PDB file of N, CA and C in Angstrom:
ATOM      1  N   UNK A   9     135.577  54.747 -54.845  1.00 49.00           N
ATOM      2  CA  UNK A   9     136.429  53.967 -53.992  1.00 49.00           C
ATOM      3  C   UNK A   9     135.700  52.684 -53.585  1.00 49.00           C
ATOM      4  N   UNK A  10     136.335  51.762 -53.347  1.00 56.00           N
ATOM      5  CA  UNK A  10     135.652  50.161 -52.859  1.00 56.00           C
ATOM      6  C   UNK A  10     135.472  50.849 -51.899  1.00 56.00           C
ATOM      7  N   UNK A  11     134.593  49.354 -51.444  1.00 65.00           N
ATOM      8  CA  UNK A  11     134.619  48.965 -49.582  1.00 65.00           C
ATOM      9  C   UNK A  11     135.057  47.842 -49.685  1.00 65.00           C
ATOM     10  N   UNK A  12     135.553  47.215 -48.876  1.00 64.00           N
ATOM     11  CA  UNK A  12     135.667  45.874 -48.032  1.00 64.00           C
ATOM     12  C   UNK A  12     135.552  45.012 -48.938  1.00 64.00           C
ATOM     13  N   UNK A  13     133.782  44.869 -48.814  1.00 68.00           N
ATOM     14  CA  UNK A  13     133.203  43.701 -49.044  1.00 68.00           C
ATOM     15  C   UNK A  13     133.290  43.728 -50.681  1.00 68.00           C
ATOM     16  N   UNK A  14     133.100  44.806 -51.631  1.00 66.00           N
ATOM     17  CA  UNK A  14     133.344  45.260 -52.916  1.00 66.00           C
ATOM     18  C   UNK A  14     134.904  44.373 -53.481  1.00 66.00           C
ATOM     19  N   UNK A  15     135.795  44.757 -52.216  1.00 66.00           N
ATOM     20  CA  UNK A  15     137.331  44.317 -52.945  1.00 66.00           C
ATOM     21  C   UNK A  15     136.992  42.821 -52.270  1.00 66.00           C
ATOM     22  N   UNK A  16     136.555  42.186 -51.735  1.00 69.00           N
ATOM     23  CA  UNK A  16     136.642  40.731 -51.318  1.00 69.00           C
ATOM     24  C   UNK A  16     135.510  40.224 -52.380  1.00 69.00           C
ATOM     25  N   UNK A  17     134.708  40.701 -53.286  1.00 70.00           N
ATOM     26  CA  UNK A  17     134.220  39.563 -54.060  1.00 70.00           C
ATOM     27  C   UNK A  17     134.967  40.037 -55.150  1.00 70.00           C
ATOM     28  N   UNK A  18     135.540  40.864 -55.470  1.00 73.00           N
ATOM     29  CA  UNK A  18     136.573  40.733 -56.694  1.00 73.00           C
ATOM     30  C   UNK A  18     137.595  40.232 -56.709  1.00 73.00           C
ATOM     31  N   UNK A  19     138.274  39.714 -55.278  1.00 70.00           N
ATOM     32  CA  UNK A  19     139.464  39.133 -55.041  1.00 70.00           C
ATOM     33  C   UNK A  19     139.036  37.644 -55.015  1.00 70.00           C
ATOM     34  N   UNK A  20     137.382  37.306 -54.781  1.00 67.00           N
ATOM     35  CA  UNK A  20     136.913  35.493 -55.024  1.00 67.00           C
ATOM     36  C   UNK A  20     136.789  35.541 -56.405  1.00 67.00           C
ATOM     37  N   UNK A  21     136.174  36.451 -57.120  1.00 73.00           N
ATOM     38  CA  UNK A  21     136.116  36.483 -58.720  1.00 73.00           C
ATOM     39  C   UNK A  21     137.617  36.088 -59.249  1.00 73.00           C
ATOM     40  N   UNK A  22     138.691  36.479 -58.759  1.00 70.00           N
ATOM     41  CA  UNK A  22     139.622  36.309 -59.379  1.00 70.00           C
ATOM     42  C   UNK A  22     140.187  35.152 -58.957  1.00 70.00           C
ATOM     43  N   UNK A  23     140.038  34.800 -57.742  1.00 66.00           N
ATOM     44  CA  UNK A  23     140.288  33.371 -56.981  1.00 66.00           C
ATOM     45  C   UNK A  23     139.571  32.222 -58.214  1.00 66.00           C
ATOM     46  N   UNK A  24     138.192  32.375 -58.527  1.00 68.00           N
ATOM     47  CA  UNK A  24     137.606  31.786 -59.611  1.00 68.00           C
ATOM     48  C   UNK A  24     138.128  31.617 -60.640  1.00 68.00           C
ATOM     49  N   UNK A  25     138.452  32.692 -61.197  1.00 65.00           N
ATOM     50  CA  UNK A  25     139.138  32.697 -62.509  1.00 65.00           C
ATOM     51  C   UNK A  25     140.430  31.837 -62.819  1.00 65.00           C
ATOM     52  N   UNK A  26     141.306  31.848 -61.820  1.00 63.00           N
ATOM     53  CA  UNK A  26     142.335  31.393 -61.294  1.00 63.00           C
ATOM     54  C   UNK A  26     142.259  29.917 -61.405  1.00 63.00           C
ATOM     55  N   UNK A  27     141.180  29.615 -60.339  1.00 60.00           N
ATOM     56  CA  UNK A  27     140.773  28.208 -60.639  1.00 60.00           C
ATOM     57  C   UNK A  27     140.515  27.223 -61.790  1.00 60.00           C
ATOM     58  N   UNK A  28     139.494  27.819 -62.329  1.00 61.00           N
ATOM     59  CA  UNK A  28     138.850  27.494 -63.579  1.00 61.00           C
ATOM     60  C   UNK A  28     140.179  27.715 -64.579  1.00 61.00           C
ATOM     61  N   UNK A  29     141.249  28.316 -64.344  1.00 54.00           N
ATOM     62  CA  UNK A  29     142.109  28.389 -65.662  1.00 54.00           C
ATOM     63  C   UNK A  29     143.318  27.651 -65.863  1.00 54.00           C
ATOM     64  N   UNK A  30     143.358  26.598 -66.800  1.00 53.00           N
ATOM     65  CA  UNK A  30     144.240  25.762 -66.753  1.00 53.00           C
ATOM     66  C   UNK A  30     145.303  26.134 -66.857  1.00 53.00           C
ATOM     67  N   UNK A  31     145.497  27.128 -67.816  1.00 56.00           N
ATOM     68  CA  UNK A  31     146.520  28.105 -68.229  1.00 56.00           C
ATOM     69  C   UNK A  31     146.832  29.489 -67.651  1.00 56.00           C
ATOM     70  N   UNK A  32     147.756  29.489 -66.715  1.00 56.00           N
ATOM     71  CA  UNK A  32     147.724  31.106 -66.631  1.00 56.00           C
ATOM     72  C   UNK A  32     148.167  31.605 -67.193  1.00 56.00           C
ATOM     73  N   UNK A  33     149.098  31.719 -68.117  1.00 53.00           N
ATOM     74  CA  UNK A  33     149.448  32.684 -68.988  1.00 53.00           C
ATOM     75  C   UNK A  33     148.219  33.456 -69.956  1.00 53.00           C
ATOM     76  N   UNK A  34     147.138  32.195 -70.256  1.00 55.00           N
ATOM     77  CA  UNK A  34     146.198  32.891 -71.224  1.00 55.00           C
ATOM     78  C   UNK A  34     144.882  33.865 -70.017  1.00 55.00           C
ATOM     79  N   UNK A  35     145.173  33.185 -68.791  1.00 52.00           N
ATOM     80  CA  UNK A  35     144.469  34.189 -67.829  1.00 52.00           C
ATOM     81  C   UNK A  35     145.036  35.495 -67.989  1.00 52.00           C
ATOM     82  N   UNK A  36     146.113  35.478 -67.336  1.00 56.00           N
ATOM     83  CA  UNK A  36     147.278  37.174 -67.490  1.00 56.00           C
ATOM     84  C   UNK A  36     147.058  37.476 -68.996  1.00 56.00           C
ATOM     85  N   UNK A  37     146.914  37.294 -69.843  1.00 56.00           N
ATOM     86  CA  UNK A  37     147.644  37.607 -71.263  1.00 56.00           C
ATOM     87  C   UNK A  37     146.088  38.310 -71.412  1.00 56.00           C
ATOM     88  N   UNK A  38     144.941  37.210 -71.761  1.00 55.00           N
ATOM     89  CA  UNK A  38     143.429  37.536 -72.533  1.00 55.00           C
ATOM     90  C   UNK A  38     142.634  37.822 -71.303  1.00 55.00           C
ATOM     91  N   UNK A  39     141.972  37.188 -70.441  1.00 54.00           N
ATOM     92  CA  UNK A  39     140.914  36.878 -69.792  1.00 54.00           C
ATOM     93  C   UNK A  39     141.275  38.434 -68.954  1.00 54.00           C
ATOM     94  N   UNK A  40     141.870  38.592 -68.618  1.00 53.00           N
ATOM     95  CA  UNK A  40     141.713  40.135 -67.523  1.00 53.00           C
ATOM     96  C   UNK A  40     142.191  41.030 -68.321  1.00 53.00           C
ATOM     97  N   UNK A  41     142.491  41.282 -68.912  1.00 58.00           N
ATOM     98  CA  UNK A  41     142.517  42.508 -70.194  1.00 58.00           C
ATOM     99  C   UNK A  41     140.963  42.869 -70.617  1.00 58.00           C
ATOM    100  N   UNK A  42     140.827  41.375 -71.404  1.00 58.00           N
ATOM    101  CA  UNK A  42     139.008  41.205 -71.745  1.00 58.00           C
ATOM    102  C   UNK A  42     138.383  42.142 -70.988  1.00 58.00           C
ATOM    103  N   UNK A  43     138.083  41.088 -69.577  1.00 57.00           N
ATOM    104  CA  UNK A  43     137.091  41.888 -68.844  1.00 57.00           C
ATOM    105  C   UNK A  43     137.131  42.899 -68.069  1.00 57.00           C
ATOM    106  N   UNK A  44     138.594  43.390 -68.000  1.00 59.00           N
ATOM    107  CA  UNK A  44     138.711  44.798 -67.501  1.00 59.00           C
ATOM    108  C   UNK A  44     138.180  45.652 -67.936  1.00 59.00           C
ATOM    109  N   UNK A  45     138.434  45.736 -69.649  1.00 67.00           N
ATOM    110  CA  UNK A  45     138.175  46.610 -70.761  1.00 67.00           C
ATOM    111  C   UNK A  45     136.302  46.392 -70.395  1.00 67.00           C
ATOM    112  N   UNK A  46     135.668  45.732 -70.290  1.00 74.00           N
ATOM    113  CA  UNK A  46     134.357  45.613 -70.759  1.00 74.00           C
ATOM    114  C   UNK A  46     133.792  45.790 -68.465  1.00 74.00           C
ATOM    115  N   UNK A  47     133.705  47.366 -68.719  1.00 78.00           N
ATOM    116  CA  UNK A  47     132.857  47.220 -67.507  1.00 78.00           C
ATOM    117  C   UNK A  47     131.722  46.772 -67.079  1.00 78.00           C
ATOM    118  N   UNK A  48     130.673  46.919 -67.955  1.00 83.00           N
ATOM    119  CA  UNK A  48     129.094  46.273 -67.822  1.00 83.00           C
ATOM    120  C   UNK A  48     129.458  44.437 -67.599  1.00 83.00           C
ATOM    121  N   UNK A  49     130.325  44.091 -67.858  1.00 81.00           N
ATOM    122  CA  UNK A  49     130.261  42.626 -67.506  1.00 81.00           C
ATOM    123  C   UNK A  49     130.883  42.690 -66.615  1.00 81.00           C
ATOM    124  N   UNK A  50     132.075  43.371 -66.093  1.00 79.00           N
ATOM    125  CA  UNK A  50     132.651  43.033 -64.876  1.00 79.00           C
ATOM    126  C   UNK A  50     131.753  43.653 -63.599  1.00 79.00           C
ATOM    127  N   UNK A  51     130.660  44.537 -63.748  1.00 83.00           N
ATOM    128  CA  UNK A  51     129.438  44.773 -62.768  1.00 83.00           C
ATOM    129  C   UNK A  51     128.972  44.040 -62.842  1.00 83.00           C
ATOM    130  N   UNK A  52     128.141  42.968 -63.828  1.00 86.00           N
ATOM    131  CA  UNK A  52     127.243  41.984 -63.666  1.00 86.00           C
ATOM    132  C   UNK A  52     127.983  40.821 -63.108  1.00 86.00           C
ATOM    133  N   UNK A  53     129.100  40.802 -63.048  1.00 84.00           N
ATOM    134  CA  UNK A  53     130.148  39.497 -62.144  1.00 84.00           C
ATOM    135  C   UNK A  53     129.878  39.851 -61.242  1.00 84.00           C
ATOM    136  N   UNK A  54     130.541  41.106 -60.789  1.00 84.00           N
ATOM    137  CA  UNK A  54     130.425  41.144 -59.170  1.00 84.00           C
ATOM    138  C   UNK A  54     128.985  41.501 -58.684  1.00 84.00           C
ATOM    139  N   UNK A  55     128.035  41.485 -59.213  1.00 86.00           N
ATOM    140  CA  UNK A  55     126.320  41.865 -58.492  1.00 86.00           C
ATOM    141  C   UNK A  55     126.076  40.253 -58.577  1.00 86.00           C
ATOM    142  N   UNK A  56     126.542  39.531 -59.752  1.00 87.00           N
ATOM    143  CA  UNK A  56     125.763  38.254 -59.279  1.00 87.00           C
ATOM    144  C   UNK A  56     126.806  37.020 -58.547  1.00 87.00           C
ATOM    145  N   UNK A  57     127.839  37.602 -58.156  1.00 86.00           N
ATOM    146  CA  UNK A  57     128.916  37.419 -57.437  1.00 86.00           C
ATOM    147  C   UNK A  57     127.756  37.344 -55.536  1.00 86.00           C
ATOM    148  N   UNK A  58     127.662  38.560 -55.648  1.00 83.00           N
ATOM    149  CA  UNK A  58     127.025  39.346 -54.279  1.00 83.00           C
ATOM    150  C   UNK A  58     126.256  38.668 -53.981  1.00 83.00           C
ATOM    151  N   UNK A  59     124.997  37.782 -54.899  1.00 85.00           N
ATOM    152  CA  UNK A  59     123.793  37.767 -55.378  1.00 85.00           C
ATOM    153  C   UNK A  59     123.780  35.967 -54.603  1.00 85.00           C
ATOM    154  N   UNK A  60     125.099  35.261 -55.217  1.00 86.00           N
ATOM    155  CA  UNK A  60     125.543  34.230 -55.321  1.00 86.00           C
ATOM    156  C   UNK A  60     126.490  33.550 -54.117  1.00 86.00           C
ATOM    157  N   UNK A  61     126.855  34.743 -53.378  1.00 86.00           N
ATOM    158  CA  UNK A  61     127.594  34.533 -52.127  1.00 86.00           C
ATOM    159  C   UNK A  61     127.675  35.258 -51.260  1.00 86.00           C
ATOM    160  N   UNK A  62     128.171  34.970 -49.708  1.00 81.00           N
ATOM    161  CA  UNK A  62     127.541  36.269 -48.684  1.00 81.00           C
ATOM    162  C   UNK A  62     129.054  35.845 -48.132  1.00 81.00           C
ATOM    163  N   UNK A  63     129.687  37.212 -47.340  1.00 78.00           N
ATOM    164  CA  UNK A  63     130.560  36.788 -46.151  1.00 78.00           C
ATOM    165  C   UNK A  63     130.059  36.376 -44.765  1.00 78.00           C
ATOM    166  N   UNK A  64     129.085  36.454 -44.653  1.00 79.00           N
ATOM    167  CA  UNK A  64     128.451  36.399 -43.422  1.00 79.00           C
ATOM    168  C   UNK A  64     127.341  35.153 -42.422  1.00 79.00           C
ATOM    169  N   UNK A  65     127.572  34.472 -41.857  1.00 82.00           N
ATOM    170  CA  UNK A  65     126.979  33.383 -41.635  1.00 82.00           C
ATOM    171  C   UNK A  65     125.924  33.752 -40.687  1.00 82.00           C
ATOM    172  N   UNK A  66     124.321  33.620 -40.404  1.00 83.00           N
ATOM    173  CA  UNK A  66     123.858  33.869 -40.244  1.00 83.00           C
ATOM    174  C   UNK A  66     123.780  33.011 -38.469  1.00 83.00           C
ATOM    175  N   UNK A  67     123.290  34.049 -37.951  1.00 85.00           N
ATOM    176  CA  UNK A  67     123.080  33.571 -36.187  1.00 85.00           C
ATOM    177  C   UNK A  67     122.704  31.966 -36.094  1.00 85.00           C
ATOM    178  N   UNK A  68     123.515  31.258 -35.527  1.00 85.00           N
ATOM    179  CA  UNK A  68     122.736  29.561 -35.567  1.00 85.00           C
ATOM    180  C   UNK A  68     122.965  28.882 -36.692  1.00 85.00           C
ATOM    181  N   UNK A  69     123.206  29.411 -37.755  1.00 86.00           N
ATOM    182  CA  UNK A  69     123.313  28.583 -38.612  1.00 86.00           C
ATOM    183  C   UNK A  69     124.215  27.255 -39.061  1.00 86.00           C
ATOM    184  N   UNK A  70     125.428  27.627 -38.434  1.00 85.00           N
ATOM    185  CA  UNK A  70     126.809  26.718 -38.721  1.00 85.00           C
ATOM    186  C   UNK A  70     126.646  26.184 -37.119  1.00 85.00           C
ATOM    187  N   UNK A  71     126.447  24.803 -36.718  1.00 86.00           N
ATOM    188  CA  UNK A  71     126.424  23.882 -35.827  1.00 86.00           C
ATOM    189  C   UNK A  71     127.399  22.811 -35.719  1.00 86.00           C
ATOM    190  N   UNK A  72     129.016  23.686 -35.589  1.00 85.00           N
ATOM    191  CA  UNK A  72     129.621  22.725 -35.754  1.00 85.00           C
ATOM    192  C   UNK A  72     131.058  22.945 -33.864  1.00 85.00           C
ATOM    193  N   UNK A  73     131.450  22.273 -33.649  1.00 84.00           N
ATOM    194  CA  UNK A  73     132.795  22.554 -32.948  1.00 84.00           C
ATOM    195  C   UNK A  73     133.884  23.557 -33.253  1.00 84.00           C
ATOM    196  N   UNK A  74     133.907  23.378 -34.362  1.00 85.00           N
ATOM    197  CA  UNK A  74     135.276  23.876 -34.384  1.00 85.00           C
ATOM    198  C   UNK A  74     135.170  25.194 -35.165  1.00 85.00           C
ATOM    199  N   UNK A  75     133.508  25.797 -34.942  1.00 87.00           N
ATOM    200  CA  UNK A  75     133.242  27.148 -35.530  1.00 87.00           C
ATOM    201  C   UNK A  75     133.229  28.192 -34.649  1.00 87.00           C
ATOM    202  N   UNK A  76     133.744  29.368 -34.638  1.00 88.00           N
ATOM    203  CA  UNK A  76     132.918  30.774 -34.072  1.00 88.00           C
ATOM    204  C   UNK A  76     132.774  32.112 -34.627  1.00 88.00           C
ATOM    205  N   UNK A  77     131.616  32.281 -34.569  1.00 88.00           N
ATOM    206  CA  UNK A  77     131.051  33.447 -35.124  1.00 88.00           C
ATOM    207  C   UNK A  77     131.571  34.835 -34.846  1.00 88.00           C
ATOM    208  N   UNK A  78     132.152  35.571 -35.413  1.00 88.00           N
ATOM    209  CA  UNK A  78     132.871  36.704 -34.479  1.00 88.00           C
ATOM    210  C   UNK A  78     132.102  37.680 -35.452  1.00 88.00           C
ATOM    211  N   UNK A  79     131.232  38.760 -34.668  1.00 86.00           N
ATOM    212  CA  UNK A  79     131.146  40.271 -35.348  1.00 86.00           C
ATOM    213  C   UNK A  79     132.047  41.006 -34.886  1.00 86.00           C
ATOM    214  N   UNK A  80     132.996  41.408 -35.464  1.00 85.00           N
ATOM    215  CA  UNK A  80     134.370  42.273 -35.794  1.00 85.00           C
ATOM    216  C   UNK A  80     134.109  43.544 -35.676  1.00 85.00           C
ATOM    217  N   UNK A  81     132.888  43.904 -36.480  1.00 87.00           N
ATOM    218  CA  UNK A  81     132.592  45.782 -36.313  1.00 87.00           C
ATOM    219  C   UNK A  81     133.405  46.264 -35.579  1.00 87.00           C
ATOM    220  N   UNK A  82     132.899  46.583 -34.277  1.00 92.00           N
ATOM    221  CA  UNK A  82     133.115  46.829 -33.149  1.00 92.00           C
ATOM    222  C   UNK A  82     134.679  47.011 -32.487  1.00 92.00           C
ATOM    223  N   UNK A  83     135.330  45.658 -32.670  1.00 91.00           N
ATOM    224  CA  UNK A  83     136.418  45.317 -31.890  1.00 91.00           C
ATOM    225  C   UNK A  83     137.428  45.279 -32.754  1.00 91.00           C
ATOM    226  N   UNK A  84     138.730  45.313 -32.177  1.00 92.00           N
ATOM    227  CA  UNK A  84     140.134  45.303 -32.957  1.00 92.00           C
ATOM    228  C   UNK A  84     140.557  43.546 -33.194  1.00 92.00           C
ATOM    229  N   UNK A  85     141.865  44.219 -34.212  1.00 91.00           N
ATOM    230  CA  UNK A  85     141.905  42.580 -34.710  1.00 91.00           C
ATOM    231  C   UNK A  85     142.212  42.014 -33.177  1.00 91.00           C
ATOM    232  N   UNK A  86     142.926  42.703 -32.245  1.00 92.00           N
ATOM    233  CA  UNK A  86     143.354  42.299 -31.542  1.00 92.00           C
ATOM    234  C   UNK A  86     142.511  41.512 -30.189  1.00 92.00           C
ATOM    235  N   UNK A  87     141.524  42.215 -30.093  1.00 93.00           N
ATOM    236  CA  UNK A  87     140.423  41.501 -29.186  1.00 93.00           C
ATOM    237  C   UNK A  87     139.852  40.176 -30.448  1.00 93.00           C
ATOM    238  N   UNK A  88     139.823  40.382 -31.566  1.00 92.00           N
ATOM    239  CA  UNK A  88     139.149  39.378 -32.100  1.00 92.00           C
ATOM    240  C   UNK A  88     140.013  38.185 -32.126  1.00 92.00           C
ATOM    241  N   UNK A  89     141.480  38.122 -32.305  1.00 92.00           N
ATOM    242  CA  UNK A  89     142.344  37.389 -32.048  1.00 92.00           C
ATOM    243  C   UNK A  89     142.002  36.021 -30.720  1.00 92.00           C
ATOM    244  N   UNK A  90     141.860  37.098 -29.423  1.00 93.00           N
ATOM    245  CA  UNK A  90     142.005  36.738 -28.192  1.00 93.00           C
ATOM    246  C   UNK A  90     140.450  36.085 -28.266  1.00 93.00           C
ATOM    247  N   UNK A  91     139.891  36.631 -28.517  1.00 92.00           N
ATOM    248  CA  UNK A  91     138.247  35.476 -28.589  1.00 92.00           C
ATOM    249  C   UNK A  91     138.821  34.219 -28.970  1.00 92.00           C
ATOM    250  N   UNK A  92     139.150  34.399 -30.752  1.00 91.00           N
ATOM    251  CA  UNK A  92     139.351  32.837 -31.088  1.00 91.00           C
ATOM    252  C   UNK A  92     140.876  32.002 -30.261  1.00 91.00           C
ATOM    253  N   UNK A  93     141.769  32.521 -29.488  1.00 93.00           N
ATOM    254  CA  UNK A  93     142.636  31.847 -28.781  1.00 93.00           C
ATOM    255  C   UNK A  93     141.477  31.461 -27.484  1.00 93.00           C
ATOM    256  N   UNK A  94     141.171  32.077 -26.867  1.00 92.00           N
ATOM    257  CA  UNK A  94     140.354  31.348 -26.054  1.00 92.00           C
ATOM    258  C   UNK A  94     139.316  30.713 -26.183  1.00 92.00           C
ATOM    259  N   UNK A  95     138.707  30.374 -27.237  1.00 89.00           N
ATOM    260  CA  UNK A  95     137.466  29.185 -27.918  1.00 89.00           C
ATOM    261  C   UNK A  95     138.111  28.345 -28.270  1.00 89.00           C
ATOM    262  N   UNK A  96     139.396  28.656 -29.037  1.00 90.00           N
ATOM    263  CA  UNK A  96     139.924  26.676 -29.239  1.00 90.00           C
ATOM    264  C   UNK A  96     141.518  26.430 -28.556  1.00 90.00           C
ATOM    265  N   UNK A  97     141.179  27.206 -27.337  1.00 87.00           N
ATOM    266  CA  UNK A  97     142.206  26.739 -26.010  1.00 87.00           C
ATOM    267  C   UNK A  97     143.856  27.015 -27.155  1.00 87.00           C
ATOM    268  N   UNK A  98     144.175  28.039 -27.725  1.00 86.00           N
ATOM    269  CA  UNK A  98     145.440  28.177 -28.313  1.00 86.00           C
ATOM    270  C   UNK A  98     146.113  29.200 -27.401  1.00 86.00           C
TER     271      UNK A  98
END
């Protein structure tokens, strides 16, 4: 079974793919058939996927206004909601 973070870099992998493809029909038709069929490459996507990108912004790092850092663990969407309405006055 995924986790989370497992189905969110396969859902940017495919966001990628998406991108990069001028054509979708030959995306739908070849390109995800391809690499469905061939698991050892679709593990080495998503490890250097992992490897290559983080969800997580590190304490201090982003110094901007119109950012906030929320650790979610913990709390419901619903308290996490009410944080970001009250940080940018919505």
């Amino acid at each position: 079974m995924f986790t989370r973070t497992c189905l969110f870099f396969i859902m940017l992998k495919l966001q990628q793919w998406l991108t990069e493809t001028s054509d979708l029909g030959i995306f739908f038709g070849i390109m995800w058939r391809r690499t469905k069929r061939n698991i050892t490459r679709s593990e080495q996507d998503l490890i250097s996927t992992m490897e290559k990108y983080r969800l997580n912004s590190h304490a201090g790092e982003i110094q901007k206004n119109n950012y906030l850092r929320i650790n979610n663990t913990n709390i419901s969407a619903n308290e996490a909601a009410k944080l970001i309405k009250e940080r940018f006055e919505l």
